[in-house]
Coordinates of C-alpha atoms and ligand atoms in Angstrom, one line a residue:
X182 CA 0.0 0.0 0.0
X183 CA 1.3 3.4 -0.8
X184 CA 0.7 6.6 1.7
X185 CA -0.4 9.3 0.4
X186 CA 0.5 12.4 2.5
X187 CA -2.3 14.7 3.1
X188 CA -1.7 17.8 1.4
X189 CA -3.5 21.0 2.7
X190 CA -4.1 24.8 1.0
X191 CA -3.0 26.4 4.1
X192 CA -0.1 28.5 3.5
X193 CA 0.0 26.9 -0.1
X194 CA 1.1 23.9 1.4
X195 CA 3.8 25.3 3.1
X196 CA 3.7 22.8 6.3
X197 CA 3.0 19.7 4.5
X198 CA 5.7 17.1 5.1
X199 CA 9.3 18.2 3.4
X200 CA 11.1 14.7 4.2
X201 CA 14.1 15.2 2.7
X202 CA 17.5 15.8 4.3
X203 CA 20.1 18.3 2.5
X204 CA 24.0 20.5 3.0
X205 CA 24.1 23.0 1.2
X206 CA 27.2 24.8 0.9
X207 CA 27.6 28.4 1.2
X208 CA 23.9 29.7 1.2
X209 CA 22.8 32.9 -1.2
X210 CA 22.6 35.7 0.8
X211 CA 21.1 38.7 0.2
X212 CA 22.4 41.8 1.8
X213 CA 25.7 41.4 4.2
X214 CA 26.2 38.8 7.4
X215 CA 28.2 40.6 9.7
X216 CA 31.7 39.6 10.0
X217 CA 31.5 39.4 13.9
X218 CA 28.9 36.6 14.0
X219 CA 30.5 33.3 14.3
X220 CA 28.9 30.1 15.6
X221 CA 26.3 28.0 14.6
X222 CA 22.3 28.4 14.7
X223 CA 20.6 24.9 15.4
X224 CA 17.1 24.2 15.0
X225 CA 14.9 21.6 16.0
X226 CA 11.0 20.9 14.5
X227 CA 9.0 17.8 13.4
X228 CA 8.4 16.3 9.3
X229 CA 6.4 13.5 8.8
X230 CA 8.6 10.6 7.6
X231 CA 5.5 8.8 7.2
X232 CA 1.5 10.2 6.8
X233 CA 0.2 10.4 10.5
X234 CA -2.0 7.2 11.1
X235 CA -4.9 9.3 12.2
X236 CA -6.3 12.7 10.8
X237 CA -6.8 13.7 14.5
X238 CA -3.7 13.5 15.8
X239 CA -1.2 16.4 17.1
X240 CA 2.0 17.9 15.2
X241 CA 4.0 17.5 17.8
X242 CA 3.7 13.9 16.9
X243 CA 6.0 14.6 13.8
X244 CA 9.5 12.9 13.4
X245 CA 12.4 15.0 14.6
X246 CA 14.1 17.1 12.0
X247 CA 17.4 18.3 13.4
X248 CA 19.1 21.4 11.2
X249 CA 21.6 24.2 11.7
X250 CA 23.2 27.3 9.8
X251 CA 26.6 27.8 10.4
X252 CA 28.1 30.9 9.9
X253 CA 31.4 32.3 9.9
X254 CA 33.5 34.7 7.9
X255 CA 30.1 36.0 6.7
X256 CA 29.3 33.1 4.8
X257 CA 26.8 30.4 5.6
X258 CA 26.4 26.5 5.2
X259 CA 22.7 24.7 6.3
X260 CA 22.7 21.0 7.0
X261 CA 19.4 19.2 7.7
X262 CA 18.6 16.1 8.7
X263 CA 16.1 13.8 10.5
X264 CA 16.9 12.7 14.3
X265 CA 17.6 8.9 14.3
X266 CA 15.2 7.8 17.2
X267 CA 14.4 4.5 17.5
X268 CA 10.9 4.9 15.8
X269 CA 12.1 6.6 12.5
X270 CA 14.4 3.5 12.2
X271 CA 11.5 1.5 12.7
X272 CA 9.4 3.1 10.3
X273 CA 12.5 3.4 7.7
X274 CA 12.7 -0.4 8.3
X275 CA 9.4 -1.0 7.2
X276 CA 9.0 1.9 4.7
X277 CA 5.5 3.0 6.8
X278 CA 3.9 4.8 9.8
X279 CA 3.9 2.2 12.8
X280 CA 2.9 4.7 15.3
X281 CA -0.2 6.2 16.6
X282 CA -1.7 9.0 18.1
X283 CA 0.8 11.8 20.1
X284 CA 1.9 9.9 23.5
X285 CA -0.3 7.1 23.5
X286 CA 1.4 3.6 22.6
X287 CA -1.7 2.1 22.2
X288 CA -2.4 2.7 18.6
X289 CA 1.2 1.6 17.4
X290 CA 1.8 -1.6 15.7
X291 CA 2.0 -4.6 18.4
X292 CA 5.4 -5.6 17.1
X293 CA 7.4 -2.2 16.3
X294 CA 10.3 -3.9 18.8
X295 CA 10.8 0.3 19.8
X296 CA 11.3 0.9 23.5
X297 CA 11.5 4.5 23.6
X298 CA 8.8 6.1 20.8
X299 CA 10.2 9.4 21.8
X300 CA 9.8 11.9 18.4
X301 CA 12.9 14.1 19.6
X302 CA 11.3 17.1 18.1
X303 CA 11.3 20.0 20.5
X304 CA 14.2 22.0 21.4
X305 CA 18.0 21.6 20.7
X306 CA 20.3 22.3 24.2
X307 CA 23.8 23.3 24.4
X308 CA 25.4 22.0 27.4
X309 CA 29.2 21.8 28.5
X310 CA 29.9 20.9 24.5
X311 CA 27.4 18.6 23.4
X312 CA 24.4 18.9 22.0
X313 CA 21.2 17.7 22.2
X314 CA 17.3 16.9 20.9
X315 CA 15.2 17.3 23.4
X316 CA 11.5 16.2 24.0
X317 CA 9.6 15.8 27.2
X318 CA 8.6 12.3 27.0
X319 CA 12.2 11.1 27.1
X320 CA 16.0 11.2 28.0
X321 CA 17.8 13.8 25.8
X322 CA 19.4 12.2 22.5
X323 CA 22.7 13.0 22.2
X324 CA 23.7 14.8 18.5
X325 CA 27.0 15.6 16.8
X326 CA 27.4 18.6 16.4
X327 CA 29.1 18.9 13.2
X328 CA 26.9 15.8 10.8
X329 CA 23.8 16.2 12.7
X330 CA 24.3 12.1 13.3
X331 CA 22.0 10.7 16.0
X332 CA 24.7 9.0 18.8
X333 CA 21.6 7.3 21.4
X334 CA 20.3 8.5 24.4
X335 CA 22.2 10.6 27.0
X336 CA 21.3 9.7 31.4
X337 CA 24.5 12.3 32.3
X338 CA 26.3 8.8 33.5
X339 CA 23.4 6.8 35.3
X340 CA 22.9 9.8 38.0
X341 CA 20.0 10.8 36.1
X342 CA 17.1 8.8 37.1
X343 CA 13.8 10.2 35.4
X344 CA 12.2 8.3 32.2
X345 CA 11.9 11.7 30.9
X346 CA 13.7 14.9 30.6
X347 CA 12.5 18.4 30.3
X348 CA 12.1 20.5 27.0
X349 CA 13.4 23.6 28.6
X350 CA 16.3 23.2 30.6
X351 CA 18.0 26.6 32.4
X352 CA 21.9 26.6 32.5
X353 CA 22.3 29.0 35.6
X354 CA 24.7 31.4 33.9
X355 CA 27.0 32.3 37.0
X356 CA 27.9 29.0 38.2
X357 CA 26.9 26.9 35.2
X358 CA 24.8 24.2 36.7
X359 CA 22.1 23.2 34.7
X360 CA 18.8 22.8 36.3
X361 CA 16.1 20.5 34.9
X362 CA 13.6 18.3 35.4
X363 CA 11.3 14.7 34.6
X364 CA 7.6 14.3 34.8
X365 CA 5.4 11.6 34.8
X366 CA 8.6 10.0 36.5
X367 CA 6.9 7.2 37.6
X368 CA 5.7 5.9 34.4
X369 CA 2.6 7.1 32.1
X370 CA 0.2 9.6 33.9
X371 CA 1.8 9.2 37.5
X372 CA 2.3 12.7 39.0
X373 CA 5.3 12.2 40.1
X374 CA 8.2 14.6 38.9
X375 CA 12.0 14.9 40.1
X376 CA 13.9 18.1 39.7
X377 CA 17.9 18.2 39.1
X378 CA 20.7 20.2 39.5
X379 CA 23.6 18.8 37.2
X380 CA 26.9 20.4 37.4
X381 CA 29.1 21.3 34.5
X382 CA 31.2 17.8 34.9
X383 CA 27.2 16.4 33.7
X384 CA 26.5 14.6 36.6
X385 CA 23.6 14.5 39.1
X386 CA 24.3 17.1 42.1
X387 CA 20.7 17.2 43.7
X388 CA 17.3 15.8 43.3
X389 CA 14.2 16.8 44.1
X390 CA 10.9 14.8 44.0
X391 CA 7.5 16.6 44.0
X392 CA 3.7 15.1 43.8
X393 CA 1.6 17.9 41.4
X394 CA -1.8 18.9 42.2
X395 CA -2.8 16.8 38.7
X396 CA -1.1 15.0 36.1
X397 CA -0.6 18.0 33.2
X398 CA 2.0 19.2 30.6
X399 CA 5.2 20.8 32.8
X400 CA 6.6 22.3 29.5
X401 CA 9.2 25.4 30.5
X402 CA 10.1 27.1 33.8
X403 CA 12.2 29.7 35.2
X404 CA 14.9 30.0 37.3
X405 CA 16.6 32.7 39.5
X406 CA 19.6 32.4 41.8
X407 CA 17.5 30.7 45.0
X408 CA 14.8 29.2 43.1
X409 CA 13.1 26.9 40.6
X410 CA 9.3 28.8 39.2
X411 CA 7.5 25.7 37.5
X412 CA 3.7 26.7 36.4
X413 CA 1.1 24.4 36.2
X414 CA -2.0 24.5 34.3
X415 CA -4.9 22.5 32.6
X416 CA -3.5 20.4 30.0
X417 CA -4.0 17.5 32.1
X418 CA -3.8 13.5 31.4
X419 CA -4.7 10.2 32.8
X420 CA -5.3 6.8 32.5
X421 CA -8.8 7.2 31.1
X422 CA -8.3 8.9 27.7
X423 CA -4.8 6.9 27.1
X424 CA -6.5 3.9 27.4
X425 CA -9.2 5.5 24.9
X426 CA -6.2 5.8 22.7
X427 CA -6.6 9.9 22.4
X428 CA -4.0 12.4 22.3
X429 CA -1.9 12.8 25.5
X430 CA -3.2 15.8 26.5
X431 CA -6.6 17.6 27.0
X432 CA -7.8 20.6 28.1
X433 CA -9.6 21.3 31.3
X434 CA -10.5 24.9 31.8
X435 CA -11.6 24.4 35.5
X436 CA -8.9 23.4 36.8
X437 CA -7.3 26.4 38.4
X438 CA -3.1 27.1 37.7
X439 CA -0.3 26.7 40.5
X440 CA 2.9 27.4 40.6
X441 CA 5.6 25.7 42.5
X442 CA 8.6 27.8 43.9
X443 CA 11.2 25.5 44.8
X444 CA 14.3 25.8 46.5
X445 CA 17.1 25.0 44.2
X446 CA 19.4 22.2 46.4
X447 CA 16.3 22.0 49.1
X448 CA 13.6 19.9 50.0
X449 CA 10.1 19.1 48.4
X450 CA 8.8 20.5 52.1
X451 CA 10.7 23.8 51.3
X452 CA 8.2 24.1 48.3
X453 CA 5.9 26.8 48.4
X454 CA 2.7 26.1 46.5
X455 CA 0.7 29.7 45.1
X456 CA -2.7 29.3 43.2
X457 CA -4.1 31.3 39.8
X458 CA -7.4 31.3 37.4
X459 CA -7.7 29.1 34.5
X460 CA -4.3 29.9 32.2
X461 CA -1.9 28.3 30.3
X462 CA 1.4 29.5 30.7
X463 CA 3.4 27.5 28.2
X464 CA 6.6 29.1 28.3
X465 CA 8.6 31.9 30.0
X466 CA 11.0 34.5 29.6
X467 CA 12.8 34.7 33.4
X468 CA 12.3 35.2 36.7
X469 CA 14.4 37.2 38.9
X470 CA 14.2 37.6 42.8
X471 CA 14.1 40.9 45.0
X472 CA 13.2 42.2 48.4
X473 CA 11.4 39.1 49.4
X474 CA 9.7 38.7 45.9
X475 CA 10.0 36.8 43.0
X476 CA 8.9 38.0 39.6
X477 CA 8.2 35.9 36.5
X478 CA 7.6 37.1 33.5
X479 CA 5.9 34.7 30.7
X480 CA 4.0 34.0 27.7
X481 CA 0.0 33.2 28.9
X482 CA -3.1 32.8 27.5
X483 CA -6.6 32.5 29.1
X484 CA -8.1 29.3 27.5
X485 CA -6.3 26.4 25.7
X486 CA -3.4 27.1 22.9
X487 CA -3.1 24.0 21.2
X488 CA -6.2 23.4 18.5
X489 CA -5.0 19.6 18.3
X490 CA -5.6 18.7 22.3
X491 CA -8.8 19.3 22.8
X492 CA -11.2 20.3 25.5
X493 CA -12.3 17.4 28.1
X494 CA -15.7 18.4 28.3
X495 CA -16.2 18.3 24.4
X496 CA -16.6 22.5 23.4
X497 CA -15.0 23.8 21.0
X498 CA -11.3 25.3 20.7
X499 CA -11.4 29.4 20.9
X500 CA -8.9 31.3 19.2
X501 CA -9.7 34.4 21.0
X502 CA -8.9 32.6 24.4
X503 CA -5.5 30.7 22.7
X504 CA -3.9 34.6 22.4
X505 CA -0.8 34.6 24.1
X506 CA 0.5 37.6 25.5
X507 CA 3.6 38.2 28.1
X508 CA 3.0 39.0 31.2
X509 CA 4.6 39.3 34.7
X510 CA 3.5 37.3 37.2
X511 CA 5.0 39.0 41.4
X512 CA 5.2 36.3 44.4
X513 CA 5.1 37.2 47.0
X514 CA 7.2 35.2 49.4
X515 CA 6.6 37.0 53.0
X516 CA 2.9 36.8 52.3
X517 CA 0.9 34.0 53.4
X518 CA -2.5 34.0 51.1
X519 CA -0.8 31.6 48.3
X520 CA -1.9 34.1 45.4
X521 CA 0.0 35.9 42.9
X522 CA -0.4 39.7 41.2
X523 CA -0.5 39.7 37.8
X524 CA 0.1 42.6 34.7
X525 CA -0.1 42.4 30.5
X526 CA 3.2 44.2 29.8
X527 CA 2.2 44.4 26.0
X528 CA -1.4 43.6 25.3
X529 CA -1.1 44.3 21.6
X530 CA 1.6 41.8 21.1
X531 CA 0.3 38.4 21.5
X532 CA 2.9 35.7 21.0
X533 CA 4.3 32.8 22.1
X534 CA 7.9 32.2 22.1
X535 CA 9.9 34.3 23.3
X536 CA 13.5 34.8 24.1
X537 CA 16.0 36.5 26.1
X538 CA 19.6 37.1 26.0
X539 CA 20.4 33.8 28.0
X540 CA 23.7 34.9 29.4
X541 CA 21.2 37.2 31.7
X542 CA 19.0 33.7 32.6
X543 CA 17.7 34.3 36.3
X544 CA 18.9 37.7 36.4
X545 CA 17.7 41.1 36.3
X546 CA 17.4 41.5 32.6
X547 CA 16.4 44.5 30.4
X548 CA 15.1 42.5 27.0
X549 CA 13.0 39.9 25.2
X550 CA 12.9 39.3 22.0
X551 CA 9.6 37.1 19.9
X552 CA 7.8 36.7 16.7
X553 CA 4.4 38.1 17.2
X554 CA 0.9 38.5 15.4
X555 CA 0.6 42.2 14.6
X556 CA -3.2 42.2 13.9
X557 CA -2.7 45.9 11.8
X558 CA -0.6 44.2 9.6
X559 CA -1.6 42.8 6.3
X560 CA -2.4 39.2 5.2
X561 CA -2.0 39.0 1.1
X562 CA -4.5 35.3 0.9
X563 CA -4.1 35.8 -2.5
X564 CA -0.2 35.1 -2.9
X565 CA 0.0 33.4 0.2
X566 CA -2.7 30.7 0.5
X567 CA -5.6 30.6 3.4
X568 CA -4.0 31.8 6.9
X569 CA -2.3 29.2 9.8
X570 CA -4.6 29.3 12.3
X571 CA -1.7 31.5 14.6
X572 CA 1.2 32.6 13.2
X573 CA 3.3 35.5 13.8
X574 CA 4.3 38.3 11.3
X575 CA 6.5 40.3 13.3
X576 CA 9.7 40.4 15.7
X577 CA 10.4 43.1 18.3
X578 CA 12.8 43.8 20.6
X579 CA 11.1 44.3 23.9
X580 CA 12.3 47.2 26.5
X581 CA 10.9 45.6 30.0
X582 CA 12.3 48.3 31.8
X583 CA 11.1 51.2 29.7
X584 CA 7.6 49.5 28.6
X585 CA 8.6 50.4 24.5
X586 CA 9.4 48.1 21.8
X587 CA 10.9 48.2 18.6
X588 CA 9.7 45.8 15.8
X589 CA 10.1 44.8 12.0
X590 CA 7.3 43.2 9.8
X591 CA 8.4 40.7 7.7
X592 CA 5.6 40.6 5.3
X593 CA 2.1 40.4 3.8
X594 CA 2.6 36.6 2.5
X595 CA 4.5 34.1 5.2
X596 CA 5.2 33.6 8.3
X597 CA 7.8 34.0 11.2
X598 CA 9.5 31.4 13.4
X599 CA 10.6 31.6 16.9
X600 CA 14.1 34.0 16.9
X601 CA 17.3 33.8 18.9
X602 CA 19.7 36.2 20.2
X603 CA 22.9 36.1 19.1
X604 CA 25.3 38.2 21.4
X605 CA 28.0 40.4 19.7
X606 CA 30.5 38.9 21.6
X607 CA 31.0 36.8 24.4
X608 CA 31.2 40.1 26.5
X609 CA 28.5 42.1 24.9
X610 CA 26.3 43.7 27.1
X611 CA 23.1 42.6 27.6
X612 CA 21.0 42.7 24.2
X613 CA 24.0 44.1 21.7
X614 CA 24.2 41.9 19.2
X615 CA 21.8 40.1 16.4
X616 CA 17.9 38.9 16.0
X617 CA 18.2 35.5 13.9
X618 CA 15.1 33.4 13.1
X619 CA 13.4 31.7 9.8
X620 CA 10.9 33.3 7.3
X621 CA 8.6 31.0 5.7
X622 CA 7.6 32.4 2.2
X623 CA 4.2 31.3 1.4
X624 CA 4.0 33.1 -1.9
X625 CA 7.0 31.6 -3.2
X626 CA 7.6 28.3 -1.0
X627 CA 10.8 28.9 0.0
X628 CA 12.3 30.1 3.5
X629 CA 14.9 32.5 4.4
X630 CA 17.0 33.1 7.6
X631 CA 16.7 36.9 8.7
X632 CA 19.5 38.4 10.5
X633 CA 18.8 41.9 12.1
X634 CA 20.2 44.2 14.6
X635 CA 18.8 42.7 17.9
X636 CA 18.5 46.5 19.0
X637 CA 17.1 47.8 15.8
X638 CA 14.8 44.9 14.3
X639 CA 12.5 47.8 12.5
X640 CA 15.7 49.3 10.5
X641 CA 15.0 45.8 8.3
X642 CA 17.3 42.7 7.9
X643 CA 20.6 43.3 7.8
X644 CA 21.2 40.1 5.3
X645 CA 18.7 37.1 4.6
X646 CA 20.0 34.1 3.6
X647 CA 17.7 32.9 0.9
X648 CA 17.1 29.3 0.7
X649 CA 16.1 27.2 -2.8
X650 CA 13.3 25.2 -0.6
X651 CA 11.2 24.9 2.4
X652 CA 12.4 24.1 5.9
X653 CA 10.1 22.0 8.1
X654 CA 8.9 24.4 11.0
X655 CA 11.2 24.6 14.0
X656 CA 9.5 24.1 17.5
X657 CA 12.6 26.1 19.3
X658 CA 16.1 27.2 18.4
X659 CA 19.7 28.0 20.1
X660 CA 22.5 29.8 19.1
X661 CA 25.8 28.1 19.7
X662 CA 28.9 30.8 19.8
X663 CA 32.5 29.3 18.4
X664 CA 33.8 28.5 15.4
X665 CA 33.7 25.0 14.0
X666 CA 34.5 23.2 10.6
X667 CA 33.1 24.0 7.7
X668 CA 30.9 21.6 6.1
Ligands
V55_251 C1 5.2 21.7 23.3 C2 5.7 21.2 22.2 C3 5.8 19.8 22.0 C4 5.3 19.0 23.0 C5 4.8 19.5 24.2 O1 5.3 24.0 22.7 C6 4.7 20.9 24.3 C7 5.0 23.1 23.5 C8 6.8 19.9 19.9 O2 6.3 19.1 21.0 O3 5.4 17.6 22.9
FE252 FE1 8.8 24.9 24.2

């Protein structure tokens, strides 16, 4: 039998599966990469290697697709290719889909042989040297860095003792210890999750093990010099719809948001537990800690994000209630009534992944950086296909401390990916250096990478390295400073 992929007008096609894996040497650029950037950009997404089995299920449930550009001497080479996880080689064996829905074994084949079904498809990490793919339903995958090869799973030398391993580890940049974390530790839908502290030598320091409130998505969290900020909200599982073979996660918008703050090196009795309204709050920017308070600032919406995990109680998904928007979040730690104070910093920004200048992780910090929707903006339909349901059209450069921000449009027919700041140099002060991130062209189905003044995104790129295809979308991205080999 032959699979056809499903092929969709959104975007003109755009996001239907790529598949194929490519170097190319010495990209065409189109203006001037500046001499001072050198390092490499990696990216991390999902392509279909096979058709989905069901129509229903989630895009995070795509294969891995690991790619980077690496630039130097103001030239740039891209190298793409599909993470090697145990199911791709099981579906390459058998030349078909032998999976099922997003995070449920249950509708795999019976005989796939594949221990960890782990898609590796959410966010490359840097850490003392070696990279990574990273997604929450299993231990990291350690990459080369240079061929993109696929070396096996990574459990920093047995000390690591989690099934699973976060998205969004924080690498504490004063004394380098990395701080992370596994959920659903104790096997499918248990509530159990164990929080790390790994030095720079890549071994275990400290653990600590928490019981949530309920069994939900722990995707990103924030760190500051004392303590670990992990949100929770309503994107809940449990035995009931995995053994109904659904999706791994639904939404429950009555189930109210916590957050935990949790002494880094303590004890799960050190936790302190605060409690919000209905929210998601998907990812964050930083937290830093003064006079007794801590203050997170993060990307959160209302109702339910994700289209593809639906609501529990059966209503339909809202896209008024998915807008995003960052916002700072003050605890209070003196206080005893377990709430928090919350503020929209800009309301007429909504997006949802956005960055910092990491060297300033946990600090007090002056910038962000994200693609957003600019609403006042226009959509050509016309050269670019019917509209993703959210996508963003803009980047800006966000001034937390004096409330402005400066943005460029990218324009009327594609799309923008999530960016990365790329420091001047390894002393740069905070925010002096470059805006990087992909532009899908809808209108002429091909992608570019944009590279701007991080400080000046609306004086236009200042180069954009035009590609002769489309790249698979990227979940999350990381700039890794050096120079390397050539391809
Ligand atoms: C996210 C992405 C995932 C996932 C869970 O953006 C959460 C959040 C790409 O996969 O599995
Ligand atoms: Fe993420």
């Amino acid at each position: 039998v032959v699979e056809r992929f499903p092929t969709t007008d959104v975007a003109n096609g755009f996001f239907d599966a790529a598949r194929f894996e490519a170097d190319l040497i010495d990209c065409e650029v189109i203006g001037r990469v500046p001499a001072e950037i050198t390092g490499t950009f990696y990216r991390l997404g999902g392509d279909w290697l096979y058709p989905p089995r069901f129509a229903d299920d989630s895009p995070f449930n795509a294969d891995g697709y690991i790619s980077m550009f690496r630039i130097m001497d103001g030239s740039v080479d891209y190298k793409g290719r599909f993470v090697h996880t145990e199911r791709y080689r099981a579906q390459r064996a058998t030349r078909r889909q032998r999976f099922g829905r997003y995070r449920n074994p249950r509708g795999d084949d019976p005989d796939t042989g594949v221990i960890n079904r782990t898609v590796a498809n959410t966010t490359p990490f840097v850490f003392e040297g070696k990279l990574f793919a990273l997604k929450e339903d299993s231990l990291p995958l350690l990459i080369d860095p240079d061929t993109l090869e696929t070396l096996g799973e990574w459990d920093f030398g047995g000390t690591y003792t989690s099934p699973t391993f976060t998205a969004h580890p924080k690498i504490d940049p004063v004394s380098g210890e990395m701080i992370c974390m596994g959920y659903e530790a104790a096997g499918e839908a248990s509530n159990a999750v164990h929080v790390y502290g790994i030095g720079p030598e890549g071994r275990v320091n400290w653990r600590i093990d928490l019981t949530m409130p309920y069994v939900s998505m722990l995707h990103d969290f924030a760190i500051t010099p004392n303590h670990i900020i992990l949100p929770v909200y309503g994107l809940v599982t449990g035995r009931e719809r995995l053994e109904a073979g659904e999706v791994h996660w639904g939404w429950d918008g009555r189930l109210p948001s916590h957050m935990a703050i949790i002494p880094r090196g303590g004890t799960s009795t050190n936790v302190r537990w605060f409690t919000g309204p209905p929210c998601a709050m998907v990812h964050v920017l930083n937290a830093v800690e003064q006079d007794g308070h801590i203050i997170l600032d993060a990307l959160v919406s209302d109702g339910n994000p994700f289209p593809f995990f639906p609501a529990v109680d059966g209503s339909r998904w809202c896209p008024q209630a998915a807008l995003t928007t960052m916002r700072r979040l003050c605890f209070d730690l003196r206080g005893d009534d377990g709430m928090w104070t919350e503020e929209v910093l800009f309301p007429d920004a909504p997006g949802t992944l956005g960055r910092i200048d990491d060297r300033f992780a946990s600090l007090p910090y002056r910038y962000a950086f994200m693609a957003y929707a600019d609403p006042t903006r226009p959509y050509d339909m016309e050269r670019a296909g019917p509209a993703p349901a959210l996508f963003s059209n803009s980047y800006a450069c966000f001034d937390l401390r004096e409330r402005t921000m400066r943005s460029f449009f990218a324009g009327s027919a594609g799309a923008l990916q999530e960016c990365c700041f790329v420091p001047r140099h390894a002393r740069a002060p905070e925010g002096d250096g470059f805006l990087i991130g992909v532009y899908s062209d809808f209108a002429e189905r091909r992608s570019e990478l944009l590279i701007l003044d991080a400080q000046q995104p609306d004086a236009g790129p200042l180069a954009r390295v035009v590609m002769p295809f489309r790249l698979s979308s990227q979940v999350h991205g990381v700039w890794a400073p050096g120079a390397r080999a050539r391809l």
